[in-house]
Amino acid sequence: MSALEAALTDAEQADSFILTGGVSVFALGGDLKAFSTLLSKEDALGMARRMDAILRRIETLPVPTMAVVNGAAYGGGVEILGAFDRVVAVEDAVFGFTQKRFGLPPGWGGFTRLGRRVEEGLLRDWFDEMRVVSAQEAVRVGLVDGVVKGRMKGRMKGRMEGRIIDAPLQCARIASRIADWPRIDAEIERFSEAWASEEHHSKVREFLSQSS
């Protein structure tokens, strides 16, 4: 979150904002070990609202934005894609809407933000089934705009370098995103209540004991 906040401050002087991950992982959502000290609803609200504020900054940047999914995206790592104008992925990227594994609904506005791209009934099916979706399926349903094969060349490379911008961000588009924010606030409230539940804490303890 701190790194994203710093990058967004730098982006205020840029002509585009592009986010990607490491070698084979885009983003895995919240770090449960780091967040294990967050126990109460108020703790969860503080964390979720901080990330939501970051996503709102991305949504309202006056420059084109792109997420380049270079590998696995799980949980909140999928949710953040809904804040971007454009999403591209490598062929072997996967998308797991798997928050239910830890007794949680989406915590960063995932149903609302991703609902701009994917029919919400399908999103809820993914959530209920804890589906892991391939890049090809993600393109088919609209979660991703395109799949990149091999190294990026031509126009895609130009977009990545900020030299080619398909279209400027329109004020009407920003306004429509802002209109979604009360619904996202309600999602965060439900998430925070679930975070404080014993079901969530017991699942986290079980996960951390298995991974230690």
mmCIF file of C-alpha atoms in Angstrom:
data_model
loop_
_atom_site.group_PDB
_atom_site.id
_atom_site.type_symbol
_atom_site.label_atom_id
_atom_site.label_comp_id
_atom_site.label_asym_id
_atom_site.label_seq_id
_atom_site.Cartn_x
_atom_site.Cartn_y
_atom_site.Cartn_z
ATOM 1 C CA MET A 1 0.000 0.000 0.000
ATOM 2 C CA SER A 2 2.828 2.394 0.851
ATOM 3 C CA ALA A 3 4.530 1.675 -2.468
ATOM 4 C CA LEU A 4 1.306 2.292 -4.383
ATOM 5 C CA GLU A 5 0.709 5.550 -2.548
ATOM 6 C CA ALA A 6 4.214 6.739 -3.452
ATOM 7 C CA ALA A 7 3.813 5.638 -7.081
ATOM 8 C CA LEU A 8 0.518 7.497 -7.371
ATOM 9 C CA THR A 9 2.126 10.669 -6.071
ATOM 10 C CA ASP A 10 4.781 10.331 -8.777
ATOM 11 C CA ALA A 11 2.057 9.638 -11.361
ATOM 12 C CA GLU A 12 0.527 13.059 -10.769
ATOM 13 C CA GLN A 13 3.194 14.419 -13.145
ATOM 14 C CA ALA A 14 3.050 11.507 -15.622
ATOM 15 C CA ASP A 15 1.045 10.969 -18.805
ATOM 16 C CA SER A 16 -0.032 7.408 -17.876
ATOM 17 C CA PHE A 17 -0.064 5.009 -14.924
ATOM 18 C CA ILE A 18 0.838 1.332 -15.425
ATOM 19 C CA LEU A 19 0.940 -1.300 -12.672
ATOM 20 C CA THR A 20 2.478 -4.760 -12.867
ATOM 21 C CA GLY A 21 3.927 -7.291 -10.434
ATOM 22 C CA GLY A 22 7.064 -9.382 -10.053
ATOM 23 C CA VAL A 23 8.398 -12.239 -12.160
ATOM 24 C CA SER A 24 5.395 -14.567 -11.998
ATOM 25 C CA VAL A 25 2.982 -12.998 -9.506
ATOM 26 C CA PHE A 26 0.855 -9.922 -10.090
ATOM 27 C CA ALA A 27 -0.735 -9.547 -6.646
ATOM 28 C CA LEU A 28 -2.057 -11.929 -4.007
ATOM 29 C CA GLY A 29 -4.208 -9.463 -2.096
ATOM 30 C CA GLY A 30 -3.700 -8.819 1.595
ATOM 31 C CA ASP A 31 -0.763 -10.456 3.360
ATOM 32 C CA LEU A 32 -2.524 -12.530 6.013
ATOM 33 C CA LYS A 33 0.605 -12.836 8.133
ATOM 34 C CA ALA A 34 1.096 -9.078 8.124
ATOM 35 C CA PHE A 35 -2.607 -8.527 8.777
ATOM 36 C CA SER A 36 -2.869 -11.167 11.518
ATOM 37 C CA THR A 37 -2.683 -8.472 14.203
ATOM 38 C CA LEU A 38 -5.832 -6.841 12.799
ATOM 39 C CA LEU A 39 -8.561 -8.423 14.876
ATOM 40 C CA SER A 40 -11.486 -6.063 15.265
ATOM 41 C CA LYS A 41 -13.970 -4.611 12.837
ATOM 42 C CA GLU A 42 -12.333 -1.207 13.323
ATOM 43 C CA ASP A 43 -8.921 -2.674 12.453
ATOM 44 C CA ALA A 44 -10.323 -4.142 9.251
ATOM 45 C CA LEU A 45 -12.116 -0.906 8.349
ATOM 46 C CA GLY A 46 -8.885 1.050 8.633
ATOM 47 C CA MET A 47 -7.005 -1.365 6.376
ATOM 48 C CA ALA A 48 -9.791 -1.667 3.790
ATOM 49 C CA ARG A 49 -10.448 2.054 3.659
ATOM 50 C CA ARG A 50 -6.766 2.752 3.104
ATOM 51 C CA MET A 51 -6.695 0.415 0.109
ATOM 52 C CA ASP A 52 -9.981 1.802 -1.162
ATOM 53 C CA ALA A 53 -8.535 5.317 -1.016
ATOM 54 C CA ILE A 54 -5.641 4.103 -3.183
ATOM 55 C CA LEU A 55 -8.034 2.596 -5.717
ATOM 56 C CA ARG A 56 -10.086 5.792 -5.773
ATOM 57 C CA ARG A 57 -6.930 7.716 -6.615
ATOM 58 C CA ILE A 58 -6.317 5.339 -9.522
ATOM 59 C CA GLU A 59 -9.933 5.656 -10.683
ATOM 60 C CA THR A 60 -9.746 9.435 -10.761
ATOM 61 C CA LEU A 61 -6.278 9.928 -12.238
ATOM 62 C CA PRO A 62 -6.584 12.333 -15.182
ATOM 63 C CA VAL A 63 -4.382 10.046 -17.307
ATOM 64 C CA PRO A 64 -4.952 6.595 -18.854
ATOM 65 C CA THR A 65 -4.263 3.663 -16.517
ATOM 66 C CA MET A 66 -3.357 0.045 -17.214
ATOM 67 C CA ALA A 67 -2.804 -3.102 -15.153
ATOM 68 C CA VAL A 68 -0.448 -5.658 -16.699
ATOM 69 C CA VAL A 69 -1.135 -9.025 -15.057
ATOM 70 C CA ASN A 70 2.132 -10.911 -15.427
ATOM 71 C CA GLY A 71 1.170 -13.951 -13.346
ATOM 72 C CA ALA A 72 -1.084 -15.022 -10.504
ATOM 73 C CA ALA A 73 -3.727 -12.656 -9.155
ATOM 74 C CA TYR A 74 -5.750 -13.818 -6.157
ATOM 75 C CA GLY A 75 -8.247 -12.241 -3.784
ATOM 76 C CA GLY A 76 -7.669 -8.521 -3.523
ATOM 77 C CA GLY A 77 -5.150 -8.865 -6.340
ATOM 78 C CA VAL A 78 -8.106 -9.452 -8.653
ATOM 79 C CA GLU A 79 -10.262 -6.769 -7.040
ATOM 80 C CA ILE A 80 -7.801 -3.973 -7.788
ATOM 81 C CA LEU A 81 -8.108 -4.604 -11.539
ATOM 82 C CA GLY A 82 -11.524 -2.957 -11.508
ATOM 83 C CA ALA A 83 -9.944 0.437 -10.843
ATOM 84 C CA PHE A 84 -8.003 0.483 -14.141
ATOM 85 C CA ASP A 85 -9.023 1.669 -17.591
ATOM 86 C CA ARG A 86 -7.344 -1.236 -19.334
ATOM 87 C CA VAL A 87 -6.193 -4.695 -18.188
ATOM 88 C CA VAL A 88 -3.889 -7.000 -20.150
ATOM 89 C CA ALA A 89 -2.452 -10.343 -19.063
ATOM 90 C CA VAL A 90 0.227 -12.832 -20.059
ATOM 91 C CA GLU A 91 -0.972 -16.179 -21.383
ATOM 92 C CA ASP A 92 -0.368 -18.124 -18.173
ATOM 93 C CA ALA A 93 -1.879 -15.568 -15.795
ATOM 94 C CA VAL A 94 -4.609 -16.863 -13.469
ATOM 95 C CA PHE A 95 -7.301 -15.040 -11.527
ATOM 96 C CA GLY A 96 -8.640 -16.448 -8.259
ATOM 97 C CA PHE A 97 -11.651 -14.813 -6.628
ATOM 98 C CA THR A 98 -10.920 -16.844 -3.497
ATOM 99 C CA GLN A 99 -11.625 -14.625 -0.481
ATOM 100 C CA LYS A 100 -14.252 -17.094 0.761
ATOM 101 C CA ARG A 101 -11.418 -19.474 1.655
ATOM 102 C CA PHE A 102 -10.792 -17.233 4.659
ATOM 103 C CA GLY A 103 -14.419 -16.555 5.522
ATOM 104 C CA LEU A 104 -14.468 -13.143 3.853
ATOM 105 C CA PRO A 105 -16.425 -11.339 1.153
ATOM 106 C CA PRO A 106 -14.432 -9.038 -1.152
ATOM 107 C CA GLY A 107 -12.885 -6.266 0.929
ATOM 108 C CA TRP A 108 -11.717 -3.730 -1.634
ATOM 109 C CA GLY A 109 -14.948 -3.127 -3.544
ATOM 110 C CA GLY A 110 -14.510 -6.158 -5.771
ATOM 111 C CA PHE A 111 -18.136 -6.860 -6.620
ATOM 112 C CA THR A 112 -18.764 -3.242 -7.579
ATOM 113 C CA ARG A 113 -15.503 -2.454 -9.346
ATOM 114 C CA LEU A 114 -15.229 -5.741 -11.229
ATOM 115 C CA GLY A 115 -18.940 -5.510 -11.991
ATOM 116 C CA ARG A 116 -18.016 -2.757 -14.445
ATOM 117 C CA ARG A 117 -16.273 -5.466 -16.475
ATOM 118 C CA VAL A 118 -17.962 -8.776 -15.640
ATOM 119 C CA GLU A 119 -21.654 -9.559 -15.092
ATOM 120 C CA GLU A 120 -22.104 -9.521 -11.328
ATOM 121 C CA GLY A 121 -23.967 -12.825 -11.221
ATOM 122 C CA LEU A 122 -20.922 -14.477 -12.765
ATOM 123 C CA LEU A 123 -18.658 -12.759 -10.235
ATOM 124 C CA ARG A 124 -20.766 -14.135 -7.402
ATOM 125 C CA ASP A 125 -20.594 -17.610 -8.920
ATOM 126 C CA TRP A 126 -16.800 -17.298 -9.057
ATOM 127 C CA PHE A 127 -16.794 -16.184 -5.437
ATOM 128 C CA ASP A 128 -19.092 -18.974 -4.222
ATOM 129 C CA GLU A 129 -17.078 -21.611 -6.104
ATOM 130 C CA MET A 130 -13.678 -19.993 -5.312
ATOM 131 C CA ARG A 131 -12.968 -20.298 -9.011
ATOM 132 C CA VAL A 132 -9.498 -19.851 -10.510
ATOM 133 C CA VAL A 133 -9.927 -18.439 -14.019
ATOM 134 C CA SER A 134 -7.432 -18.651 -16.887
ATOM 135 C CA ALA A 135 -6.338 -15.613 -18.878
ATOM 136 C CA GLN A 136 -8.269 -16.927 -21.864
ATOM 137 C CA GLU A 137 -11.523 -17.178 -19.899
ATOM 138 C CA ALA A 138 -10.856 -13.781 -18.349
ATOM 139 C CA VAL A 139 -10.696 -12.246 -21.828
ATOM 140 C CA ARG A 140 -13.837 -14.053 -22.944
ATOM 141 C CA VAL A 141 -15.959 -12.635 -20.107
ATOM 142 C CA GLY A 142 -14.423 -9.145 -20.165
ATOM 143 C CA LEU A 143 -12.294 -9.181 -17.018
ATOM 144 C CA VAL A 144 -9.211 -8.727 -19.195
ATOM 145 C CA ASP A 145 -8.997 -6.695 -22.416
ATOM 146 C CA GLY A 146 -6.295 -8.771 -24.066
ATOM 147 C CA VAL A 147 -3.686 -11.503 -23.673
ATOM 148 C CA VAL A 148 -0.059 -10.802 -24.494
ATOM 149 C CA LYS A 149 1.913 -13.587 -26.177
ATOM 150 C CA GLY A 150 5.617 -13.594 -25.449
ATOM 151 C CA ARG A 151 7.400 -10.275 -25.307
ATOM 152 C CA MET A 152 5.371 -7.163 -25.868
ATOM 153 C CA LYS A 153 5.930 -5.587 -29.267
ATOM 154 C CA GLY A 154 4.533 -2.882 -31.473
ATOM 155 C CA ARG A 155 1.508 -1.024 -30.182
ATOM 156 C CA MET A 156 1.384 -2.948 -26.891
ATOM 157 C CA LYS A 157 5.012 -2.044 -26.180
ATOM 158 C CA GLY A 158 4.165 1.545 -27.049
ATOM 159 C CA ARG A 159 1.259 1.537 -24.616
ATOM 160 C CA MET A 160 3.462 0.069 -21.899
ATOM 161 C CA GLU A 161 6.044 2.816 -22.415
ATOM 162 C CA GLY A 162 3.371 5.484 -22.428
ATOM 163 C CA ARG A 163 4.037 6.486 -26.039
ATOM 164 C CA ILE A 164 0.679 5.313 -27.384
ATOM 165 C CA ILE A 165 -2.484 6.162 -25.523
ATOM 166 C CA ASP A 166 -5.736 4.840 -27.007
ATOM 167 C CA ALA A 167 -8.017 7.496 -25.550
ATOM 168 C CA PRO A 168 -7.924 10.153 -22.834
ATOM 169 C CA LEU A 169 -9.830 9.523 -19.638
ATOM 170 C CA GLN A 170 -13.181 11.292 -19.868
ATOM 171 C CA CYS A 171 -14.725 13.306 -17.037
ATOM 172 C CA ALA A 172 -17.972 11.357 -17.460
ATOM 173 C CA ARG A 173 -16.130 8.120 -16.817
ATOM 174 C CA ILE A 174 -14.652 9.462 -13.598
ATOM 175 C CA ALA A 175 -18.090 10.677 -12.507
ATOM 176 C CA SER A 176 -19.608 7.229 -13.081
ATOM 177 C CA ARG A 177 -16.905 5.674 -10.923
ATOM 178 C CA ILE A 178 -17.470 8.154 -8.123
ATOM 179 C CA ALA A 179 -21.168 7.289 -8.245
ATOM 180 C CA ASP A 180 -20.202 3.705 -7.324
ATOM 181 C CA TRP A 181 -18.389 4.680 -4.144
ATOM 182 C CA PRO A 182 -21.353 4.465 -1.700
ATOM 183 C CA ARG A 183 -21.931 0.872 -2.848
ATOM 184 C CA ILE A 184 -18.246 0.149 -2.290
ATOM 185 C CA ASP A 185 -18.527 1.646 1.211
ATOM 186 C CA ALA A 186 -21.269 -0.894 1.931
ATOM 187 C CA GLU A 187 -19.056 -3.745 0.662
ATOM 188 C CA ILE A 188 -16.252 -2.617 2.955
ATOM 189 C CA GLU A 189 -18.639 -2.521 5.912
ATOM 190 C CA ARG A 190 -19.724 -6.133 5.294
ATOM 191 C CA PHE A 191 -16.103 -7.196 4.826
ATOM 192 C CA SER A 192 -15.066 -5.612 8.121
ATOM 193 C CA GLU A 193 -17.839 -7.379 10.011
ATOM 194 C CA ALA A 194 -16.746 -10.710 8.518
ATOM 195 C CA TRP A 195 -13.109 -9.965 9.327
ATOM 196 C CA ALA A 196 -13.939 -9.678 13.014
ATOM 197 C CA SER A 197 -15.717 -13.048 13.047
ATOM 198 C CA GLU A 198 -14.294 -16.149 14.683
ATOM 199 C CA GLU A 199 -14.770 -18.035 11.400
ATOM 200 C CA HIS A 200 -12.271 -15.747 9.680
ATOM 201 C CA HIS A 201 -9.747 -15.771 12.512
ATOM 202 C CA SER A 202 -9.853 -19.563 12.824
ATOM 203 C CA LYS A 203 -9.280 -20.002 9.083
ATOM 204 C CA VAL A 204 -6.346 -17.622 9.179
ATOM 205 C CA ARG A 205 -4.816 -19.456 12.142
ATOM 206 C CA GLU A 206 -5.210 -22.755 10.298
ATOM 207 C CA PHE A 207 -3.615 -21.318 7.143
ATOM 208 C CA LEU A 208 -0.675 -19.782 8.984
ATOM 209 C CA SER A 209 -0.032 -23.005 10.926
ATOM 210 C CA GLN A 210 0.079 -24.989 7.658
ATOM 211 C CA SER A 211 2.397 -22.500 5.930
ATOM 212 C CA SER A 212 4.824 -22.026 8.823
#
